[in-house]
PDB file of C-alpha atoms and ligand atoms in Angstrom:
ATOM      1  CA  MET A   4     -46.264  82.571  36.192  1.00  0.00           C
ATOM      2  CA  VAL A   5     -46.894  78.893  36.976  1.00  0.00           C
ATOM      3  CA  GLN A   6     -46.541  76.872  33.768  1.00  0.00           C
ATOM      4  CA  GLY A   7     -45.731  73.380  32.504  1.00  0.00           C
ATOM      5  CA  THR A   8     -42.028  73.711  33.295  1.00  0.00           C
ATOM      6  CA  THR A   9     -42.436  75.167  36.807  1.00  0.00           C
ATOM      7  CA  GLN A  10     -40.608  73.224  39.515  1.00  0.00           C
ATOM      8  CA  ILE A  11     -42.110  72.751  42.959  1.00  0.00           C
ATOM      9  CA  TYR A  12     -40.531  73.423  46.341  1.00  0.00           C
ATOM     10  CA  GLY A  13     -42.299  73.556  49.667  1.00  0.00           C
ATOM     11  CA  VAL A  14     -42.439  72.991  53.401  1.00  0.00           C
ATOM     12  CA  ILE A  15     -44.036  70.136  55.320  1.00  0.00           C
ATOM     13  CA  GLY A  16     -45.286  70.487  58.878  1.00  0.00           C
ATOM     14  CA  ASP A  17     -48.389  70.486  61.013  1.00  0.00           C
ATOM     15  CA  PRO A  18     -49.575  73.181  61.592  1.00  0.00           C
ATOM     16  CA  ILE A  19     -48.139  74.976  58.564  1.00  0.00           C
ATOM     17  CA  SER A  20     -50.399  77.809  57.367  1.00  0.00           C
ATOM     18  CA  HIS A  21     -48.417  80.515  59.198  1.00  0.00           C
ATOM     19  CA  SER A  22     -45.051  79.492  57.752  1.00  0.00           C
ATOM     20  CA  LEU A  23     -42.709  82.321  56.805  1.00  0.00           C
ATOM     21  CA  SER A  24     -40.977  80.226  54.130  1.00  0.00           C
ATOM     22  CA  PRO A  25     -43.217  80.943  51.085  1.00  0.00           C
ATOM     23  CA  SER A  26     -42.717  84.710  51.630  1.00  0.00           C
ATOM     24  CA  LEU A  27     -38.950  84.147  51.746  1.00  0.00           C
ATOM     25  CA  HIS A  28     -38.414  81.750  48.826  1.00  0.00           C
ATOM     26  CA  ASN A  29     -40.953  82.836  46.187  1.00  0.00           C
ATOM     27  CA  PRO A  30     -39.473  86.369  45.840  1.00  0.00           C
ATOM     28  CA  ALA A  31     -35.994  84.778  45.741  1.00  0.00           C
ATOM     29  CA  PHE A  32     -36.933  82.467  42.837  1.00  0.00           C
ATOM     30  CA  ALA A  33     -38.504  85.412  41.024  1.00  0.00           C
ATOM     31  CA  ALA A  34     -35.452  87.639  41.580  1.00  0.00           C
ATOM     32  CA  LEU A  35     -33.119  85.061  40.020  1.00  0.00           C
ATOM     33  CA  GLY A  36     -35.529  84.205  37.195  1.00  0.00           C
ATOM     34  CA  ILE A  37     -35.832  80.596  38.418  1.00  0.00           C
ATOM     35  CA  ASP A  38     -39.011  78.927  37.118  1.00  0.00           C
ATOM     36  CA  ALA A  39     -40.164  77.545  40.483  1.00  0.00           C
ATOM     37  CA  VAL A  40     -42.858  77.969  43.102  1.00  0.00           C
ATOM     38  CA  TYR A  41     -42.777  77.332  46.877  1.00  0.00           C
ATOM     39  CA  VAL A  42     -45.907  76.085  48.667  1.00  0.00           C
ATOM     40  CA  THR A  43     -46.941  74.711  52.049  1.00  0.00           C
ATOM     41  CA  PHE A  44     -48.025  71.088  52.620  1.00  0.00           C
ATOM     42  CA  ARG A  45     -49.842  70.192  55.811  1.00  0.00           C
ATOM     43  CA  VAL A  46     -48.616  66.683  56.633  1.00  0.00           C
ATOM     44  CA  SER A  47     -49.692  64.837  59.778  1.00  0.00           C
ATOM     45  CA  PRO A  48     -47.207  62.537  61.556  1.00  0.00           C
ATOM     46  CA  SER A  49     -49.042  59.414  60.377  1.00  0.00           C
ATOM     47  CA  SER A  50     -48.740  60.550  56.722  1.00  0.00           C
ATOM     48  CA  LEU A  51     -45.064  61.485  56.780  1.00  0.00           C
ATOM     49  CA  GLU A  52     -43.716  58.412  54.986  1.00  0.00           C
ATOM     50  CA  ASP A  53     -46.396  58.517  52.271  1.00  0.00           C
ATOM     51  CA  ALA A  54     -45.911  62.256  51.837  1.00  0.00           C
ATOM     52  CA  LEU A  55     -42.144  62.001  51.333  1.00  0.00           C
ATOM     53  CA  ARG A  56     -42.510  59.154  48.869  1.00  0.00           C
ATOM     54  CA  GLY A  57     -45.278  61.033  47.049  1.00  0.00           C
ATOM     55  CA  LEU A  58     -43.261  64.263  46.887  1.00  0.00           C
ATOM     56  CA  LEU A  59     -40.403  62.345  45.227  1.00  0.00           C
ATOM     57  CA  ALA A  60     -42.830  60.636  42.834  1.00  0.00           C
ATOM     58  CA  LEU A  61     -44.163  64.062  41.854  1.00  0.00           C
ATOM     59  CA  ASN A  62     -40.588  65.260  41.273  1.00  0.00           C
ATOM     60  CA  VAL A  63     -40.766  67.995  43.922  1.00  0.00           C
ATOM     61  CA  GLN A  64     -37.231  69.445  44.033  1.00  0.00           C
ATOM     62  CA  GLY A  65     -36.765  70.610  47.586  1.00  0.00           C
ATOM     63  CA  ILE A  66     -38.560  70.602  50.909  1.00  0.00           C
ATOM     64  CA  ASN A  67     -38.230  72.329  54.251  1.00  0.00           C
ATOM     65  CA  VAL A  68     -39.180  70.221  57.223  1.00  0.00           C
ATOM     66  CA  THR A  69     -40.663  71.742  60.330  1.00  0.00           C
ATOM     67  CA  VAL A  70     -42.446  70.747  63.532  1.00  0.00           C
ATOM     68  CA  PRO A  71     -43.263  67.915  64.256  1.00  0.00           C
ATOM     69  CA  HIS A  72     -41.218  66.040  61.613  1.00  0.00           C
ATOM     70  CA  LYS A  73     -37.605  67.198  62.054  1.00  0.00           C
ATOM     71  CA  SER A  74     -36.401  64.007  63.779  1.00  0.00           C
ATOM     72  CA  GLU A  75     -38.842  61.465  62.339  1.00  0.00           C
ATOM     73  CA  VAL A  76     -37.809  62.347  58.806  1.00  0.00           C
ATOM     74  CA  PHE A  77     -34.392  60.662  59.300  1.00  0.00           C
ATOM     75  CA  GLN A  78     -35.823  57.211  58.713  1.00  0.00           C
ATOM     76  CA  TYR A  79     -37.163  58.155  55.266  1.00  0.00           C
ATOM     77  CA  VAL A  80     -34.134  59.842  53.691  1.00  0.00           C
ATOM     78  CA  ASP A  81     -31.398  58.240  51.585  1.00  0.00           C
ATOM     79  CA  GLU A  82     -28.489  60.380  52.714  1.00  0.00           C
ATOM     80  CA  VAL A  83     -27.840  62.822  55.551  1.00  0.00           C
ATOM     81  CA  THR A  84     -25.156  65.516  55.859  1.00  0.00           C
ATOM     82  CA  ASP A  85     -22.745  65.365  58.814  1.00  0.00           C
ATOM     83  CA  THR A  86     -24.267  68.538  60.256  1.00  0.00           C
ATOM     84  CA  ALA A  87     -27.821  67.148  60.227  1.00  0.00           C
ATOM     85  CA  ARG A  88     -26.607  63.883  61.773  1.00  0.00           C
ATOM     86  CA  ARG A  89     -24.800  65.722  64.561  1.00  0.00           C
ATOM     87  CA  ILE A  90     -27.862  67.847  65.298  1.00  0.00           C
ATOM     88  CA  GLY A  91     -30.183  64.857  65.089  1.00  0.00           C
ATOM     89  CA  ALA A  92     -32.709  66.850  63.071  1.00  0.00           C
ATOM     90  CA  ILE A  93     -33.333  67.688  59.406  1.00  0.00           C
ATOM     91  CA  ASN A  94     -34.894  70.965  58.254  1.00  0.00           C
ATOM     92  CA  THR A  95     -34.113  70.792  54.524  1.00  0.00           C
ATOM     93  CA  LEU A  96     -34.400  68.031  51.908  1.00  0.00           C
ATOM     94  CA  ARG A  97     -33.083  68.071  48.354  1.00  0.00           C
ATOM     95  CA  ASN A  98     -34.291  65.727  45.647  1.00  0.00           C
ATOM     96  CA  ASP A  99     -31.115  64.380  44.029  1.00  0.00           C
ATOM     97  CA  SER A 100     -32.257  62.232  41.074  1.00  0.00           C
ATOM     98  CA  GLY A 101     -35.086  60.611  43.014  1.00  0.00           C
ATOM     99  CA  HIS A 102     -33.307  60.414  46.395  1.00  0.00           C
ATOM    100  CA  TRP A 103     -33.797  62.659  49.415  1.00  0.00           C
ATOM    101  CA  ILE A 104     -30.644  64.240  50.874  1.00  0.00           C
ATOM    102  CA  GLY A 105     -31.246  65.614  54.383  1.00  0.00           C
ATOM    103  CA  GLU A 106     -29.519  68.755  55.674  1.00  0.00           C
ATOM    104  CA  ASN A 107     -29.931  71.064  58.647  1.00  0.00           C
ATOM    105  CA  THR A 108     -29.314  74.742  57.880  1.00  0.00           C
ATOM    106  CA  ASP A 109     -29.925  76.012  61.432  1.00  0.00           C
ATOM    107  CA  ALA A 110     -26.255  75.599  62.372  1.00  0.00           C
ATOM    108  CA  THR A 111     -24.788  77.569  59.457  1.00  0.00           C
ATOM    109  CA  GLY A 112     -27.727  79.975  59.627  1.00  0.00           C
ATOM    110  CA  PHE A 113     -26.957  80.765  63.250  1.00  0.00           C
ATOM    111  CA  ILE A 114     -23.225  81.183  62.615  1.00  0.00           C
ATOM    112  CA  ARG A 115     -23.754  83.505  59.640  1.00  0.00           C
ATOM    113  CA  SER A 116     -26.177  85.566  61.708  1.00  0.00           C
ATOM    114  CA  LEU A 117     -23.320  86.370  64.130  1.00  0.00           C
ATOM    115  CA  GLU A 118     -21.281  88.211  61.471  1.00  0.00           C
ATOM    116  CA  PRO A 119     -22.386  91.733  62.564  1.00  0.00           C
ATOM    117  CA  LEU A 120     -20.797  91.071  65.978  1.00  0.00           C
ATOM    118  CA  GLY A 121     -17.364  90.641  64.384  1.00  0.00           C
ATOM    119  CA  LEU A 122     -16.428  87.841  66.793  1.00  0.00           C
ATOM    120  CA  SER A 123     -13.631  85.409  66.095  1.00  0.00           C
ATOM    121  CA  LEU A 124     -15.198  82.075  67.026  1.00  0.00           C
ATOM    122  CA  PRO A 125     -12.212  79.718  66.659  1.00  0.00           C
ATOM    123  CA  GLY A 126     -10.698  79.241  70.118  1.00  0.00           C
ATOM    124  CA  SER A 127     -13.435  81.214  71.882  1.00  0.00           C
ATOM    125  CA  SER A 128     -15.620  80.415  74.926  1.00  0.00           C
ATOM    126  CA  VAL A 129     -19.392  80.426  74.629  1.00  0.00           C
ATOM    127  CA  GLY A 130     -22.169  79.996  77.183  1.00  0.00           C
ATOM    128  CA  MET A 131     -25.489  78.556  76.026  1.00  0.00           C
ATOM    129  CA  LEU A 132     -28.785  78.876  77.893  1.00  0.00           C
ATOM    130  CA  GLY A 133     -31.073  75.941  77.068  1.00  0.00           C
ATOM    131  CA  ALA A 134     -30.721  72.360  75.895  1.00  0.00           C
ATOM    132  CA  GLY A 135     -33.809  71.775  73.749  1.00  0.00           C
ATOM    133  CA  GLY A 136     -34.255  71.257  70.013  1.00  0.00           C
ATOM    134  CA  ALA A 137     -33.051  74.700  68.974  1.00  0.00           C
ATOM    135  CA  ALA A 138     -30.004  74.428  71.261  1.00  0.00           C
ATOM    136  CA  LYS A 139     -28.685  71.443  69.294  1.00  0.00           C
ATOM    137  CA  GLY A 140     -28.479  73.375  66.011  1.00  0.00           C
ATOM    138  CA  VAL A 141     -26.818  76.332  67.707  1.00  0.00           C
ATOM    139  CA  ALA A 142     -24.318  74.133  69.588  1.00  0.00           C
ATOM    140  CA  VAL A 143     -23.320  72.150  66.486  1.00  0.00           C
ATOM    141  CA  GLY A 144     -22.866  75.401  64.558  1.00  0.00           C
ATOM    142  CA  LEU A 145     -20.641  76.841  67.282  1.00  0.00           C
ATOM    143  CA  LEU A 146     -18.506  73.718  67.569  1.00  0.00           C
ATOM    144  CA  GLU A 147     -18.191  73.327  63.783  1.00  0.00           C
ATOM    145  CA  ALA A 148     -17.063  76.973  63.726  1.00  0.00           C
ATOM    146  CA  GLY A 149     -14.217  76.056  66.092  1.00  0.00           C
ATOM    147  CA  VAL A 150     -15.421  77.255  69.503  1.00  0.00           C
ATOM    148  CA  SER A 151     -13.015  75.742  72.088  1.00  0.00           C
ATOM    149  CA  ARG A 152     -15.194  75.782  75.183  1.00  0.00           C
ATOM    150  CA  LEU A 153     -18.973  75.455  75.196  1.00  0.00           C
ATOM    151  CA  PHE A 154     -20.772  75.662  78.545  1.00  0.00           C
ATOM    152  CA  ILE A 155     -24.411  74.562  78.572  1.00  0.00           C
ATOM    153  CA  THR A 156     -26.889  75.377  81.291  1.00  0.00           C
ATOM    154  CA  ASN A 157     -30.557  74.419  81.427  1.00  0.00           C
ATOM    155  CA  ARG A 158     -33.486  74.550  83.847  1.00  0.00           C
ATOM    156  CA  SER A 159     -33.660  70.727  83.663  1.00  0.00           C
ATOM    157  CA  TYR A 160     -29.988  70.043  84.339  1.00  0.00           C
ATOM    158  CA  ASP A 161     -30.176  66.424  83.115  1.00  0.00           C
ATOM    159  CA  ARG A 162     -31.014  67.623  79.642  1.00  0.00           C
ATOM    160  CA  ALA A 163     -27.886  69.815  79.603  1.00  0.00           C
ATOM    161  CA  THR A 164     -25.787  66.796  80.634  1.00  0.00           C
ATOM    162  CA  VAL A 165     -27.293  64.601  77.928  1.00  0.00           C
ATOM    163  CA  LEU A 166     -26.698  67.260  75.257  1.00  0.00           C
ATOM    164  CA  ALA A 167     -23.101  67.838  76.410  1.00  0.00           C
ATOM    165  CA  GLU A 168     -22.391  64.066  76.202  1.00  0.00           C
ATOM    166  CA  LEU A 169     -23.949  63.851  72.752  1.00  0.00           C
ATOM    167  CA  LEU A 170     -21.841  66.752  71.482  1.00  0.00           C
ATOM    168  CA  LYS A 171     -18.665  65.328  73.005  1.00  0.00           C
ATOM    169  CA  ALA A 172     -19.168  62.191  70.924  1.00  0.00           C
ATOM    170  CA  SER A 173     -18.973  64.307  67.720  1.00  0.00           C
ATOM    171  CA  PHE A 174     -16.525  66.993  68.852  1.00  0.00           C
ATOM    172  CA  GLY A 175     -14.015  65.172  71.045  1.00  0.00           C
ATOM    173  CA  GLN A 176     -11.239  67.772  70.615  1.00  0.00           C
ATOM    174  CA  GLN A 177     -13.335  70.626  71.971  1.00  0.00           C
ATOM    175  CA  SER A 178     -14.486  71.061  75.544  1.00  0.00           C
ATOM    176  CA  VAL A 179     -18.248  70.806  76.080  1.00  0.00           C
ATOM    177  CA  SER A 180     -19.691  70.776  79.575  1.00  0.00           C
ATOM    178  CA  ALA A 181     -22.953  71.119  81.448  1.00  0.00           C
ATOM    179  CA  VAL A 182     -22.796  73.747  84.201  1.00  0.00           C
ATOM    180  CA  SER A 183     -25.177  75.463  86.601  1.00  0.00           C
ATOM    181  CA  LEU A 184     -26.219  79.062  85.889  1.00  0.00           C
ATOM    182  CA  GLU A 185     -24.147  80.163  88.899  1.00  0.00           C
ATOM    183  CA  GLU A 186     -21.078  78.428  87.451  1.00  0.00           C
ATOM    184  CA  LEU A 187     -21.723  79.960  84.036  1.00  0.00           C
ATOM    185  CA  GLU A 188     -21.776  83.441  85.560  1.00  0.00           C
ATOM    186  CA  LYS A 189     -18.174  82.919  86.709  1.00  0.00           C
ATOM    187  CA  LYS A 190     -16.824  81.932  83.262  1.00  0.00           C
ATOM    188  CA  GLU A 191     -15.038  84.259  80.866  1.00  0.00           C
ATOM    189  CA  LEU A 192     -17.405  84.220  77.894  1.00  0.00           C
ATOM    190  CA  ASN A 193     -16.890  85.755  74.474  1.00  0.00           C
ATOM    191  CA  LEU A 194     -20.557  85.126  73.749  1.00  0.00           C
ATOM    192  CA  LEU A 195     -23.729  84.152  75.613  1.00  0.00           C
ATOM    193  CA  VAL A 196     -26.557  82.619  73.534  1.00  0.00           C
ATOM    194  CA  ASN A 197     -30.131  82.185  74.676  1.00  0.00           C
ATOM    195  CA  THR A 198     -31.799  79.188  73.006  1.00  0.00           C
ATOM    196  CA  THR A 199     -34.637  78.852  75.531  1.00  0.00           C
ATOM    197  CA  THR A 200     -38.131  80.145  74.875  1.00  0.00           C
ATOM    198  CA  VAL A 201     -37.854  82.441  77.895  1.00  0.00           C
ATOM    199  CA  GLY A 202     -38.388  86.033  76.778  1.00  0.00           C
ATOM    200  CA  SER A 203     -40.807  85.268  73.952  1.00  0.00           C
ATOM    201  CA  GLU A 204     -43.631  86.542  76.155  1.00  0.00           C
ATOM    202  CA  GLY A 205     -41.723  89.780  76.570  1.00  0.00           C
ATOM    203  CA  HIS A 206     -41.512  89.922  80.352  1.00  0.00           C
ATOM    204  CA  SER A 207     -39.061  87.294  81.608  1.00  0.00           C
ATOM    205  CA  SER A 208     -35.354  86.723  81.141  1.00  0.00           C
ATOM    206  CA  PRO A 209     -33.407  83.441  81.250  1.00  0.00           C
ATOM    207  CA  ALA A 210     -30.431  85.109  82.996  1.00  0.00           C
ATOM    208  CA  LYS A 211     -29.368  88.284  84.782  1.00  0.00           C
ATOM    209  CA  LEU A 212     -26.477  89.640  82.749  1.00  0.00           C
ATOM    210  CA  SER A 213     -25.202  91.980  85.475  1.00  0.00           C
ATOM    211  CA  ARG A 214     -24.247  88.875  87.482  1.00  0.00           C
ATOM    212  CA  PHE A 215     -21.793  87.674  84.820  1.00  0.00           C
ATOM    213  CA  ASP A 216     -18.097  88.314  85.507  1.00  0.00           C
ATOM    214  CA  LYS A 217     -16.959  88.711  81.897  1.00  0.00           C
ATOM    215  CA  LEU A 218     -19.183  88.786  78.849  1.00  0.00           C
ATOM    216  CA  GLY A 219     -18.274  89.840  75.281  1.00  0.00           C
ATOM    217  CA  ALA A 220     -21.643  89.748  73.478  1.00  0.00           C
ATOM    218  CA  VAL A 221     -25.185  88.387  73.820  1.00  0.00           C
ATOM    219  CA  THR A 222     -27.541  86.797  71.280  1.00  0.00           C
ATOM    220  CA  ASP A 223     -31.079  85.542  71.557  1.00  0.00           C
ATOM    221  CA  ILE A 224     -32.607  83.180  69.007  1.00  0.00           C
ATOM    222  CA  ILE A 225     -36.021  84.720  69.755  1.00  0.00           C
ATOM    223  CA  TYR A 226     -37.032  87.239  67.058  1.00  0.00           C
ATOM    224  CA  ARG A 227     -40.438  88.183  68.392  1.00  0.00           C
ATOM    225  CA  PRO A 228     -40.395  90.428  70.357  1.00  0.00           C
ATOM    226  CA  SER A 229     -37.367  91.879  68.593  1.00  0.00           C
ATOM    227  CA  ARG A 230     -35.978  93.130  71.913  1.00  0.00           C
ATOM    228  CA  THR A 231     -36.352  90.523  74.640  1.00  0.00           C
ATOM    229  CA  PRO A 232     -35.723  91.482  78.279  1.00  0.00           C
ATOM    230  CA  LEU A 233     -32.318  89.751  77.935  1.00  0.00           C
ATOM    231  CA  LEU A 234     -31.350  91.947  74.968  1.00  0.00           C
ATOM    232  CA  LEU A 235     -32.671  95.074  76.680  1.00  0.00           C
ATOM    233  CA  GLU A 236     -30.389  94.351  79.620  1.00  0.00           C
ATOM    234  CA  ALA A 237     -27.482  93.733  77.220  1.00  0.00           C
ATOM    235  CA  GLU A 238     -28.116  97.141  75.664  1.00  0.00           C
ATOM    236  CA  LYS A 239     -28.221  98.766  79.091  1.00  0.00           C
ATOM    237  CA  LEU A 240     -24.860  97.210  79.930  1.00  0.00           C
ATOM    238  CA  GLY A 241     -23.403  98.331  76.592  1.00  0.00           C
ATOM    239  CA  LEU A 242     -22.932  94.769  75.329  1.00  0.00           C
ATOM    240  CA  PRO A 243     -23.094  94.040  71.578  1.00  0.00           C
ATOM    241  CA  ASN A 244     -26.240  91.985  70.963  1.00  0.00           C
ATOM    242  CA  LEU A 245     -28.451  90.420  68.292  1.00  0.00           C
ATOM    243  CA  ASN A 246     -31.896  88.848  68.128  1.00  0.00           C
ATOM    244  CA  GLY A 247     -32.923  85.690  66.243  1.00  0.00           C
ATOM    245  CA  GLY A 248     -34.032  87.416  63.029  1.00  0.00           C
ATOM    246  CA  GLY A 249     -30.667  86.775  61.415  1.00  0.00           C
ATOM    247  CA  MET A 250     -30.766  83.064  62.177  1.00  0.00           C
ATOM    248  CA  LEU A 251     -34.250  82.836  60.668  1.00  0.00           C
ATOM    249  CA  LEU A 252     -33.067  84.629  57.539  1.00  0.00           C
ATOM    250  CA  TYR A 253     -29.809  82.726  57.065  1.00  0.00           C
ATOM    251  CA  GLN A 254     -31.268  79.268  57.616  1.00  0.00           C
ATOM    252  CA  GLY A 255     -33.572  80.105  54.685  1.00  0.00           C
ATOM    253  CA  ILE A 256     -30.715  81.513  52.615  1.00  0.00           C
ATOM    254  CA  SER A 257     -28.671  78.343  53.237  1.00  0.00           C
ATOM    255  CA  ALA A 258     -31.630  76.147  52.255  1.00  0.00           C
ATOM    256  CA  PHE A 259     -32.098  78.132  49.033  1.00  0.00           C
ATOM    257  CA  SER A 260     -28.427  77.649  48.105  1.00  0.00           C
ATOM    258  CA  PHE A 261     -28.511  73.964  49.090  1.00  0.00           C
ATOM    259  CA  TRP A 262     -31.396  73.390  46.652  1.00  0.00           C
ATOM    260  CA  THR A 263     -30.425  75.621  43.747  1.00  0.00           C
ATOM    261  CA  ARG A 264     -26.604  75.529  44.136  1.00  0.00           C
ATOM    262  CA  ARG A 265     -26.762  79.279  43.522  1.00  0.00           C
ATOM    263  CA  THR A 266     -26.006  82.324  45.641  1.00  0.00           C
ATOM    264  CA  ALA A 267     -29.260  83.431  47.243  1.00  0.00           C
ATOM    265  CA  PRO A 268     -30.523  86.997  46.624  1.00  0.00           C
ATOM    266  CA  GLU A 269     -29.935  88.062  50.214  1.00  0.00           C
ATOM    267  CA  ILE A 270     -31.190  91.636  49.985  1.00  0.00           C
ATOM    268  CA  ILE A 271     -34.522  90.475  48.511  1.00  0.00           C
ATOM    269  CA  MET A 272     -34.875  87.770  51.175  1.00  0.00           C
ATOM    270  CA  ARG A 273     -34.025  90.171  53.995  1.00  0.00           C
ATOM    271  CA  LYS A 274     -36.679  92.591  52.739  1.00  0.00           C
ATOM    272  CA  ALA A 275     -39.229  89.751  52.555  1.00  0.00           C
ATOM    273  CA  LEU A 276     -38.405  88.736  56.138  1.00  0.00           C
ATOM    274  CA  ASP A 277     -38.692  92.325  57.404  1.00  0.00           C
ATOM    275  CA  GLU A 278     -42.109  92.650  55.764  1.00  0.00           C
ATOM    276  CA  TYR A 279     -43.243  89.346  57.259  1.00  0.00           C
ATOM    277  CA  LEU A 280     -42.042  90.312  60.751  1.00  0.00           C
ATOM    278  CA  SER A 281     -43.628  93.759  60.562  1.00  0.00           C
ATOM    279  CA  LYS A 282     -47.039  92.111  60.029  1.00  0.00           C
ATOM    280  CA  LEU A 283     -46.792  89.793  63.049  1.00  0.00           C
TER     281      LEU A 283
HETATM  282  P1  ATR B 317     -37.121  74.346  71.092  1.00  0.00           P
HETATM  283  O1  ATR B 317     -37.265  73.320  69.994  1.00  0.00           O
HETATM  284  O2  ATR B 317     -37.734  75.689  70.756  1.00  0.00           O
HETATM  285  O3  ATR B 317     -35.726  74.440  71.587  1.00  0.00           O
HETATM  286  P2  ATR B 317     -37.756  72.746  73.398  1.00  0.00           P
HETATM  287  O4  ATR B 317     -37.007  71.589  72.816  1.00  0.00           O
HETATM  288  O5  ATR B 317     -39.066  72.512  74.069  1.00  0.00           O
HETATM  289  O6  ATR B 317     -38.065  73.819  72.272  1.00  0.00           O
HETATM  290  O7  ATR B 317     -36.780  73.534  74.398  1.00  0.00           O
HETATM  291  C1  ATR B 317     -37.164  74.676  75.081  1.00  0.00           C
HETATM  292  C2  ATR B 317     -35.991  75.178  75.951  1.00  0.00           C
HETATM  293  O8  ATR B 317     -36.436  76.297  76.707  1.00  0.00           O
HETATM  294  C3  ATR B 317     -35.497  74.137  76.954  1.00  0.00           C
HETATM  295  O9  ATR B 317     -34.140  74.357  77.223  1.00  0.00           O
HETATM  296  C4  ATR B 317     -36.376  74.481  78.170  1.00  0.00           C
HETATM  297  O10 ATR B 317     -35.851  74.055  79.410  1.00  0.00           O
HETATM  298  P3  ATR B 317     -36.268  72.592  79.991  1.00  0.00           P
HETATM  299  O11 ATR B 317     -35.433  71.603  79.239  1.00  0.00           O
HETATM  300  O12 ATR B 317     -35.958  72.681  81.430  1.00  0.00           O
HETATM  301  O13 ATR B 317     -37.763  72.447  79.714  1.00  0.00           O
HETATM  302  C5  ATR B 317     -36.313  75.991  78.110  1.00  0.00           C
HETATM  303  N1  ATR B 317     -37.423  76.599  78.843  1.00  0.00           N
HETATM  304  C6  ATR B 317     -38.717  76.676  78.469  1.00  0.00           C
HETATM  305  N2  ATR B 317     -39.450  77.317  79.412  1.00  0.00           N
HETATM  306  C7  ATR B 317     -38.585  77.670  80.409  1.00  0.00           C
HETATM  307  C8  ATR B 317     -38.701  78.378  81.643  1.00  0.00           C
HETATM  308  N3  ATR B 317     -39.873  78.885  82.063  1.00  0.00           N
HETATM  309  N4  ATR B 317     -37.583  78.559  82.394  1.00  0.00           N
HETATM  310  C9  ATR B 317     -36.388  78.089  81.988  1.00  0.00           C
HETATM  311  N5  ATR B 317     -36.199  77.408  80.827  1.00  0.00           N
HETATM  312  C10 ATR B 317     -37.280  77.208  80.046  1.00  0.00           C
END
C-alpha cells in the first residue's frame, strides 16, 4: 500500500509506457517488504536537467535511465562508477544524500547472464558482432571479466575501429581489435556474442555459424523472438547458446541491489520477467 513513508523509484525515458521495469521492481520490493513503489516518468530531452533536479528535490531514491537519455545524463550527475564511465552510458542512478551516483548495470547483467554456459571468461577469446550502444556495455563487461582477446566486427567497419580504440584506452593489458567478419570466422572463439539488432525481425542472421572454424558458444542479446535465426543455427550445430532474456533480468537485478544494497529476490524477478515476455 502506498502511504506517507513510501519511497519512490522509477525510470525516465521517452517513450516509456511500455517499460518492463515496473513489472520487475514492484514485485521485488513487495517480496522483501520494502516500503517503496516504482513508476515511469516520461521525460523529453529538453526537460532532462529539470527532471533530474526535481527528482532529487522530491527525494526520489533511485532511477533507471533509458533511451534517449543514457549518454546525456552524464552531465547532470555528481559521481559516476568506473563501469559507467568506460561504457559512456548510465542506466541507473542512486540518490546518495541528495547527490546522483551514476552506474551502468548492463555490463554485470550481461556477464551474470552467461553463468548457465559455464564458461571461464578470464583468458578467453570472444567475438562480438556489432559496435553500437548495446555493444559497449557487453564489451566492457567482457573485458572487466578478464577476457584476453576481444574481436569486434560491424557492418560499418569504422564504428568497430572507434569502439576498439576506446576500449583499448581503458583496458590496455587486454587485446581488443576490429576485424572483418571473414577474419572473425578464422579465429578460435570461446564465445560469439550478437549485439546487433539483426534477428529481431525473426528472419535474418548477422552471421553464418557454419563458416566459423572454432566456436565454443553463442549468445544473442535479442530476447524477442526468443530464438533468433542465429540461435536456431547454433542449436542445429549443437552449440551451447543463450538469448538476451538473462541480460534483461540481471541488469534489473543489479540495479535493485545497487539501490537497496540488498540481495534481490531473483526467483520473483525472473517470474515477473517471464510473465512480461509471455504477453509481448
Ligand atoms: P543499440 O543501442 O541497440 O546497440 P545501435 O547503437 O543503433 O543500437 O546499434 C545497432 C547495431 O546493429 C550496430 O552495430 C549496427 O551496425 P551499423 O553500425 O553498421 O549501423 C547493427 N545493425 C543494425 N542493422 C543492421 C543490419 N541490417 N546489418 C548489419 N548490422 C546491423
